[in-house]
Coordinates of C-alpha atoms and ligand atoms in Angstrom, one line a residue:
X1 CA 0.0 0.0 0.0
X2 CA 1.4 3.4 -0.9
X3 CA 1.9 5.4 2.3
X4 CA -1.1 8.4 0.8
X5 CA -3.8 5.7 0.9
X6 CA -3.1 4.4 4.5
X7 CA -3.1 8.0 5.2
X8 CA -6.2 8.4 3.6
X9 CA -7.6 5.7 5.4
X10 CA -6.7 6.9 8.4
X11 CA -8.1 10.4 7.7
X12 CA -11.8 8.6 6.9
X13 CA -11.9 6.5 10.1
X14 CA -10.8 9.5 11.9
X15 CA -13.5 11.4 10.2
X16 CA -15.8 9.0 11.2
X17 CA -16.7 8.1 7.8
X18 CA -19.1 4.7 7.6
X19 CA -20.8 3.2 4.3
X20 CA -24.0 5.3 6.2
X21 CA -22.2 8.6 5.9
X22 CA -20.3 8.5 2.8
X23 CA -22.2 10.6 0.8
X24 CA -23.5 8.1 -1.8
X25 CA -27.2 7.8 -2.5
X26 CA -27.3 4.0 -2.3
X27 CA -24.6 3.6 0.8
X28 CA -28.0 2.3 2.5
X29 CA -27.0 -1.4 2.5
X30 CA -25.2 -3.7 5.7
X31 CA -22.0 -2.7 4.0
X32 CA -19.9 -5.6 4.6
X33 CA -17.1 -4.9 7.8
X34 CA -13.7 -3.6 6.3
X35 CA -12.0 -6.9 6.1
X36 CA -15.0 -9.1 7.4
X37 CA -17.1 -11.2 5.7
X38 CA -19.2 -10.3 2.7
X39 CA -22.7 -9.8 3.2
X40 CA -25.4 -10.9 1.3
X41 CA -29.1 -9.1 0.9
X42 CA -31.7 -9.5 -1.7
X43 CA -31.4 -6.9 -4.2
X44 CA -34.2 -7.6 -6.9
X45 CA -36.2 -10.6 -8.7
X46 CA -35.9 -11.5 -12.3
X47 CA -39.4 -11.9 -14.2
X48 CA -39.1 -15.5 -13.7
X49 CA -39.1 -15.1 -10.1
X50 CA -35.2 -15.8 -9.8
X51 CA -33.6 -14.0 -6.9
X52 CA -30.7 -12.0 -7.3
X53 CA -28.9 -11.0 -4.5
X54 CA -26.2 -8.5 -3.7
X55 CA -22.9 -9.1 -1.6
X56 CA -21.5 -6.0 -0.2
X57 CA -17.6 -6.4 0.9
X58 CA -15.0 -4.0 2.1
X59 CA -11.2 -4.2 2.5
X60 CA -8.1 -1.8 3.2
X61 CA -10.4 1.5 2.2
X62 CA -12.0 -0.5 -1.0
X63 CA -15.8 -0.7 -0.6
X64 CA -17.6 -3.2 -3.3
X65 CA -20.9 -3.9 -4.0
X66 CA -21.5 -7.6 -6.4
X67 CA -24.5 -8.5 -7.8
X68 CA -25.2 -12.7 -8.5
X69 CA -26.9 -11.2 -12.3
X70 CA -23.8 -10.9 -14.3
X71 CA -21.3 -10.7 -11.7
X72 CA -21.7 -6.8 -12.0
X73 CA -20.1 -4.8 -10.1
X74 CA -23.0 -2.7 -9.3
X75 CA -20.4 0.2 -6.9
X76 CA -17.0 0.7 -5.8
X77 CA -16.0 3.6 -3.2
X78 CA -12.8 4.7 -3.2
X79 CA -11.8 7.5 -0.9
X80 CA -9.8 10.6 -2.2
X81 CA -7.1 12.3 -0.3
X82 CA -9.4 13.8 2.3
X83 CA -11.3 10.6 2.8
X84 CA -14.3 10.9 0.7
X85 CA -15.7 8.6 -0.6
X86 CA -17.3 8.5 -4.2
X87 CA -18.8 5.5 -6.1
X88 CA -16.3 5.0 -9.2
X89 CA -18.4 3.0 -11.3
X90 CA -21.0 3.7 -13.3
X91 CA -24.4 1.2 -13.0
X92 CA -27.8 1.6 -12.0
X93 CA -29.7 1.4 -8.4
X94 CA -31.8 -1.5 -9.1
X95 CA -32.2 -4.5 -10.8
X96 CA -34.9 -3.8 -13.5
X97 CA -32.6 -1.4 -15.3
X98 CA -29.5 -3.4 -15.6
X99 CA -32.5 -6.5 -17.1
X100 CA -33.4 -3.4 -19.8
X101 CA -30.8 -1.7 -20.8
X102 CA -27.5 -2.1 -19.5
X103 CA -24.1 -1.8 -21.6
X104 CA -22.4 -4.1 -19.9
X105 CA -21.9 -2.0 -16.6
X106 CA -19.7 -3.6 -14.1
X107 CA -20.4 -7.0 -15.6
X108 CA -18.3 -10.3 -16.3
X109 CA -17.9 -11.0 -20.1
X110 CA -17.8 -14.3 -21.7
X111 CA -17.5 -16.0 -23.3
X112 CA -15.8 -14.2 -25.2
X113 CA -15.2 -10.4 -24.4
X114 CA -15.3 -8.0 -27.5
X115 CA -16.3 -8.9 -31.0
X116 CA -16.3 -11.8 -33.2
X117 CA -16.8 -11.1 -36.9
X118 CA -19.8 -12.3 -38.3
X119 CA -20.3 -14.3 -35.1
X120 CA -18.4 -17.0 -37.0
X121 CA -15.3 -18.9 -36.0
X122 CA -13.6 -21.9 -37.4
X123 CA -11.8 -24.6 -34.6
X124 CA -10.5 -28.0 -36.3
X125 CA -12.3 -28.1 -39.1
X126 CA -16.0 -27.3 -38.1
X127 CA -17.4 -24.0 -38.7
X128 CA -19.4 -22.5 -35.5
X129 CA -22.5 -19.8 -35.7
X130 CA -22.5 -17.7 -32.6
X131 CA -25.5 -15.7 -31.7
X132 CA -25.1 -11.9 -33.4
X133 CA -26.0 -9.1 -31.9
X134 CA -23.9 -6.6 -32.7
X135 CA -24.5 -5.2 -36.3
X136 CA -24.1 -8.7 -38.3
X137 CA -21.3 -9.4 -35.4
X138 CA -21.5 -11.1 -32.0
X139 CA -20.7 -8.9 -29.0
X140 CA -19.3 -9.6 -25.6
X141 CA -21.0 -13.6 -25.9
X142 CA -23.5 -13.0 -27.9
X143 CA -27.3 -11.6 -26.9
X144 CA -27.3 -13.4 -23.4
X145 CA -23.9 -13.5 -22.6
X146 CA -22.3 -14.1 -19.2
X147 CA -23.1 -10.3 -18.5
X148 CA -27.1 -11.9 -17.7
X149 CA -26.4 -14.8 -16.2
X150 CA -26.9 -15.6 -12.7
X151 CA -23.9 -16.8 -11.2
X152 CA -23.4 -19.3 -7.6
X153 CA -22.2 -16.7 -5.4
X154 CA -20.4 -17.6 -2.1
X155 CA -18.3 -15.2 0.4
X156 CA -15.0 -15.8 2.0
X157 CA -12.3 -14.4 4.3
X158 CA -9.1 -16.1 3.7
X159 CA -5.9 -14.6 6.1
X160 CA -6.1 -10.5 5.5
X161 CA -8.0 -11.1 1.9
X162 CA -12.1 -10.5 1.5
X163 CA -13.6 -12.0 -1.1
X164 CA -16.4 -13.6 -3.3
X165 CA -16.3 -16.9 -5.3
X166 CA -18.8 -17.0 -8.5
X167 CA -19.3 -19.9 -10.6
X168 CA -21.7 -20.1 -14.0
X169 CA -21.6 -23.4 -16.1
X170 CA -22.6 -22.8 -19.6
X171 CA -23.9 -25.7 -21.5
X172 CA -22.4 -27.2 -24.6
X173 CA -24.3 -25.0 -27.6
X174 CA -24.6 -21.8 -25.8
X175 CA -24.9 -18.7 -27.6
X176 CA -23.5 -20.9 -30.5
X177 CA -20.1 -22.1 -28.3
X178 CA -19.3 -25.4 -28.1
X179 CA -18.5 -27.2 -25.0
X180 CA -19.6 -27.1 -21.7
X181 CA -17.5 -24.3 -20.4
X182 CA -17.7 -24.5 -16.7
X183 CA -16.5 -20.8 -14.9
X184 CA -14.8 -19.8 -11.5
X185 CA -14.3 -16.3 -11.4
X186 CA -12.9 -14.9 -7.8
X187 CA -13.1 -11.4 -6.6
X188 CA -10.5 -10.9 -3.9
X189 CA -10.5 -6.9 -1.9
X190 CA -6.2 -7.5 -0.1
X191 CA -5.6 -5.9 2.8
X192 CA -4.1 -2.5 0.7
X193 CA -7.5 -2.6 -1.0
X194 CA -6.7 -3.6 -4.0
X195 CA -9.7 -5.3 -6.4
X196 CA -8.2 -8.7 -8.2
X197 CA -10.1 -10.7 -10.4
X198 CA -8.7 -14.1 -10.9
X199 CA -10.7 -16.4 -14.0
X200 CA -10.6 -20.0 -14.6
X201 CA -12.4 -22.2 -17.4
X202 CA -12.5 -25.7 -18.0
X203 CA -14.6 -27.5 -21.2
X204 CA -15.2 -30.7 -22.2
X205 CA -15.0 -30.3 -25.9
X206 CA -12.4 -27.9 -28.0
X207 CA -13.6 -23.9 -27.9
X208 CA -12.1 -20.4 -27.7
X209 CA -12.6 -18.4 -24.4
X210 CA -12.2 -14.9 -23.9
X211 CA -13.1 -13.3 -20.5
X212 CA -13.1 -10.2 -18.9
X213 CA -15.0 -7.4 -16.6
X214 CA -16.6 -4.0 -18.0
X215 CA -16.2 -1.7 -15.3
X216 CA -17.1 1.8 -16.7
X217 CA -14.8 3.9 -14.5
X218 CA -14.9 8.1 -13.4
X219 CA -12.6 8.5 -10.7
X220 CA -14.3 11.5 -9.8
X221 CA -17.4 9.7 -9.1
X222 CA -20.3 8.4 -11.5
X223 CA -22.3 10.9 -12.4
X224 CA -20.0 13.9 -12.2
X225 CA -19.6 14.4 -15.5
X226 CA -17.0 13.3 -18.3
X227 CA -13.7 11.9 -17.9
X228 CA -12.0 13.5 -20.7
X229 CA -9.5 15.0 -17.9
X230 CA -8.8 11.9 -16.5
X231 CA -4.9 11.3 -17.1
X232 CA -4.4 7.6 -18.9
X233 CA -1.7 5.9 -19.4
X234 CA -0.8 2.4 -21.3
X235 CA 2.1 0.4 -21.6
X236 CA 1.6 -0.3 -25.3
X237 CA 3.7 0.8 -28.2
X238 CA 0.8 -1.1 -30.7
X239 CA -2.8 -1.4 -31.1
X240 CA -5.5 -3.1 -33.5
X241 CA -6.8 -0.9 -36.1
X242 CA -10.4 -1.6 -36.9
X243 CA -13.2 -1.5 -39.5
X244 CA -16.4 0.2 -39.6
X245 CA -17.7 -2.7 -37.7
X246 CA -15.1 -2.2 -35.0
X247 CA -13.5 -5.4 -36.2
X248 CA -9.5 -5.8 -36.4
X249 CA -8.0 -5.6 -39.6
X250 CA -5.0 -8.0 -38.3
X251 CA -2.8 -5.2 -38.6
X252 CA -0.5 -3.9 -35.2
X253 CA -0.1 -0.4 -36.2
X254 CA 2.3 1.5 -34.6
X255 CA 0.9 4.4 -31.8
X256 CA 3.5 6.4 -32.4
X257 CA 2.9 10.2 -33.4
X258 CA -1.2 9.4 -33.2
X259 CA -3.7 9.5 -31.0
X260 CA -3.2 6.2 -29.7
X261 CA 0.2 7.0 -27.9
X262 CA -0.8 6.8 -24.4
X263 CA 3.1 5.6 -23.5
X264 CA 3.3 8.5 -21.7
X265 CA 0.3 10.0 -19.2
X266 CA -2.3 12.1 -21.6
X267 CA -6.3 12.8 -21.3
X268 CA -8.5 11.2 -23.5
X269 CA -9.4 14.5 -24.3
X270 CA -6.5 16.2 -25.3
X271 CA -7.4 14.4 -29.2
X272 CA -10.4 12.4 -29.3
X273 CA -11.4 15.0 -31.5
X274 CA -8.6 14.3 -33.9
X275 CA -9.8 13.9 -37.5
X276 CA -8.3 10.2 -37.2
X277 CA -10.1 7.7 -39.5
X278 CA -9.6 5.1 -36.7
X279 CA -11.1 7.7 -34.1
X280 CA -14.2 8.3 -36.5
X281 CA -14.6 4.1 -36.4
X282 CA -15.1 3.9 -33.2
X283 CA -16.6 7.6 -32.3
X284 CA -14.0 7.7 -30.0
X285 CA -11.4 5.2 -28.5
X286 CA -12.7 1.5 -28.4
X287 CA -9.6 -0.4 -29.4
X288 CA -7.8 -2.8 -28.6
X289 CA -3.8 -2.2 -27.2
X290 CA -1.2 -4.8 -28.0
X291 CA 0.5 -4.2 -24.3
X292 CA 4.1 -4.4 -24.7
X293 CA 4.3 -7.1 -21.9
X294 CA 3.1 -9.7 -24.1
X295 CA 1.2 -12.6 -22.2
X296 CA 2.4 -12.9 -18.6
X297 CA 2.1 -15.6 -15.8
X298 CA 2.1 -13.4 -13.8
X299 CA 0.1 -9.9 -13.6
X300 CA 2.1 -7.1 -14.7
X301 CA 1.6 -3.0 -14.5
X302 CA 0.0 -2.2 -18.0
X303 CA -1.9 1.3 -17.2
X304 CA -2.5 4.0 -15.1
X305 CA -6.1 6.1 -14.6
X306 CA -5.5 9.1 -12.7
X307 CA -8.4 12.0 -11.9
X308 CA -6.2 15.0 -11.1
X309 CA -9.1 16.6 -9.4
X310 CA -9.9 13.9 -6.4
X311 CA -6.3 12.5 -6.9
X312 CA -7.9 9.2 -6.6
X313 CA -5.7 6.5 -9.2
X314 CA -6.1 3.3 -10.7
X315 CA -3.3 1.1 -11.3
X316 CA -3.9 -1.9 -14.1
X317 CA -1.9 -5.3 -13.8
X318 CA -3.0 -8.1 -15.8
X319 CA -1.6 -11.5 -17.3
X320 CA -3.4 -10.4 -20.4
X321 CA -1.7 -9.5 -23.6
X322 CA -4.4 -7.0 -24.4
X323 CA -6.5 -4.0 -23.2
X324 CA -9.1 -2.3 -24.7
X325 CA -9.8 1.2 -23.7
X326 CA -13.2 2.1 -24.8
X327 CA -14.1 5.9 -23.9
X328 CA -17.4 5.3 -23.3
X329 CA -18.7 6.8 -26.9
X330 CA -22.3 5.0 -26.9
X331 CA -23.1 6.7 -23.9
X332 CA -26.0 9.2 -25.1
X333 CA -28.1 10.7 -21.9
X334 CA -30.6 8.0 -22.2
X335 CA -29.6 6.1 -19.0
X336 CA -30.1 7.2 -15.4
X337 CA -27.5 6.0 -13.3
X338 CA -26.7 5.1 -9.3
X339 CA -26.7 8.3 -8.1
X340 CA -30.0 9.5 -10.0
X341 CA -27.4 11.6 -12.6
X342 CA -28.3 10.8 -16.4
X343 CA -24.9 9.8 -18.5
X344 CA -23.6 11.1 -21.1
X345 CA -20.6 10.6 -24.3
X346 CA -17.6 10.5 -22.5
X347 CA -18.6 10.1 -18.9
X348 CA -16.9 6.7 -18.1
X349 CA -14.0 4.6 -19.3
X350 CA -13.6 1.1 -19.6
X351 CA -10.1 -1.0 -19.5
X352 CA -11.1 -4.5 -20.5
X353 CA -8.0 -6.7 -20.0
X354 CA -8.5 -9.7 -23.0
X355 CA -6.8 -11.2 -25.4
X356 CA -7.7 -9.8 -28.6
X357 CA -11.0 -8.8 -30.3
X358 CA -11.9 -11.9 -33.2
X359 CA -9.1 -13.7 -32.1
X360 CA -10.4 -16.9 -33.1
X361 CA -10.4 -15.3 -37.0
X362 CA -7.3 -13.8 -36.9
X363 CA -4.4 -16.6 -37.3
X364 CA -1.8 -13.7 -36.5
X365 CA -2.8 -13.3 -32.9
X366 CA -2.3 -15.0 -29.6
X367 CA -4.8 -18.3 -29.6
X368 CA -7.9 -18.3 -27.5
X369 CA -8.6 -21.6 -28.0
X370 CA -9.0 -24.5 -24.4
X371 CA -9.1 -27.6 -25.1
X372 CA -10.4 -30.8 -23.0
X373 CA -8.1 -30.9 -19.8
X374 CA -6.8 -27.6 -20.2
X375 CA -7.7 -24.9 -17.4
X376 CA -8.1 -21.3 -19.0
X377 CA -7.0 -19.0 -16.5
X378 CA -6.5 -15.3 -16.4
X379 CA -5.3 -12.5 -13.6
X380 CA -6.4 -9.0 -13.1
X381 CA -5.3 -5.9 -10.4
X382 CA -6.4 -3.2 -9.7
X383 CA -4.7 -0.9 -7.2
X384 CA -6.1 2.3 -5.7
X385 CA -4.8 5.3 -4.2
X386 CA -4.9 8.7 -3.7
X387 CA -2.9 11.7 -3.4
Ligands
LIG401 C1 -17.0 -2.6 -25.5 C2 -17.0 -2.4 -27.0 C3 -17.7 -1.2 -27.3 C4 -19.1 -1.2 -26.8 C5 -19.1 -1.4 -25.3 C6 -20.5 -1.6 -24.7 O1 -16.1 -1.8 -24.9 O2 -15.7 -2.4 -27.5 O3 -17.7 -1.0 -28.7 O4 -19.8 -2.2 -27.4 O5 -18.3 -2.6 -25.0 O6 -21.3 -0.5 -25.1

């Protein structure tokens, strides 16, 4: 933990500053005991009478609210340098509007995050039709995607780390996927706060995999406007140009001298207005970033999100040799979110660790494919402080 955050931490207890008083509009649930075990209330019933429930967990100055629909992250509180806390994610306060109309907010993808061309892949020989619903592509695992399932949920405390355990089995045929792909995805708040997300897959017939979360974060707080002035930086000297259908072209175009270089800290803002035909694809940033690391075993530091205003920080670290950075472009004042504020273009970012978009099309990049006695298994971190 860097030294600002236990002071920050400090400075909130001090303050006397409880899940009750922290100044969200939605801080009315048990909370969860920093470092205690993750409670679980009822948070809303499907049409078919399914319960979903909502885990609330807290750890080292990290507050996290889980839904069992989609694994969503439906808040995170982060304190800034005086100890206030603001809900850094963007969702909705109950459960109807995440069933309607969500994009993705806070959810787990799979099973395979970003797009697949045509929602068509080939794997030994047999050609597979995924569900599209995308434009004529498939989207983040098609129309019912892990992002509307709902997952086994249970809570743990395990030495100094909270955390929950979530587990979906999807059948053989799913969305168009072969194999049963059975899914352990483990949200673990350390001691220093940080948020980890560790994935694991297993299938019993040949199939690509591709998962990750879609946390739309403002630092300032969801709500408060756009994130433009957020500073962002990534640790990748490449990225995948797309199409008009925001599908790779298979090239790794350099960033250098374009909008893309984020090798050094810069605001999304200082050229998403660029006349950039890739910029005009996606109506903003939603690419995908080789990251220089390659594919780790381990997780390793590939980006920075920093809010000069709160001085609140997020630090990425993934085993992932990809992240796409979409700047929240389809974001159009239709939506009300947590905190009763409607968002808008620009509002929120998302950095989706992955491997990358089509993969299973695209014979030049790494392989998504898990075979039969294989585990799938993939690592993010994020770190939080504030200064
Ligand atoms: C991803 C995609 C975007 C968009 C959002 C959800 O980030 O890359 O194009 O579909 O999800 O709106």
């Amino acid at each position: 933990m860097e030294t600002s955050r236990r002071t920050v931490i400090a400075a909130a207890a001090a303050a006397g500053i409880t899940a009750a008083t922290a100044g969200t509009s939605h801080a009315t649930s048990p909370g969860g005991k920093p470092g205690g075990k993750p409670v679980k209330e009822l948070f809303g019933k499907l049409a078919d009478g399914t319960k979903v429930h909502r885990w609330s967990l807290a750890n080292g100055g990290t507050r996290l609210k889980v839904l069992s629909y989609g694994g969503i992250v439906q808040s995170l509180e982060l304190p800034d340098s005086r100890g206030r806390y603001r809900n850094v994610s963007l969702g909705f306060d109950n459960l109807d509007d995440y069933v309607a109309s969500s994009p993705y907010f806070g959810a787990l993808i799979g099973r395979f995050g970003n797009r697949m061309a045509q929602g068509r892949f080939d794997l030994d020989g047999k050609t597979y039709q995924l569900s599209v619903n995308d434009g004529e592509n498939s989207l983040h695992g098609g129309a019912k995607g892990f992002d509307k399932r709902v997952w086994d949920v249970e809570g743990f405390t395990s030495g100094s780390d909270v955390g929950l355990v979530l587990h979906y089995t999807s059948g053989d045929g799913e969305m168009g996927y072969p194999g049963t792909l059975k899914t352990k995805v483990t949200y673990t708040l350390t001691r220093d706060g940080d948020w980890r997300i560790d994935y694991a897959a297993t299938t019993d017939k040949a199939t690509v995999v591709n998962l990750t979360n879609h946390v739309y974060w403002n630092l300032a707080g969801e709500g408060s406007g756009s994130v433009y002035d957020h500073e962002l930086q990534i640790g990748a000297s490449r990225y995948t140009p797309v199409d008009k259908g925001l599908i790779p072209t298979g090239e790794l175009a350099k960033v250098s001298g374009t909008p893309f270089d984020f090798r050094r800290p810069k605001t999304p803002g200082e050229d998403i207005r660029e006349a950039h035909q890739q910029l005009l694809h996606g109506q903003g940033f939603d690419h995908n970033w080789v990251l220089d690391k390659g594919a780790t075993a381990r997780p390793e530091h590939v980006a920075t999100l920093r809010d000069p205003a709160s001085g609140r920080a997020l630090k990425v670290a993934t085993t992932e040799p990809g992240l796409q950075f979409y700047s929240g472009n389809f974001l159009d004042g239709t939506l009300v979110g947590t905190g009763g504020h409607i968002y808008r273009q620009g509002d929120a970012m998302c950095l989706e660790t992955q491997h990358f978009p089509d993969s299973p099309n695209q014979p030049s990049f790494p392989s998504t494919v898990l075979r039969p006695g294989q585990t799938y298994r993939s690592t993010t971190v994020h770190s939080f402080s504030a200064r």
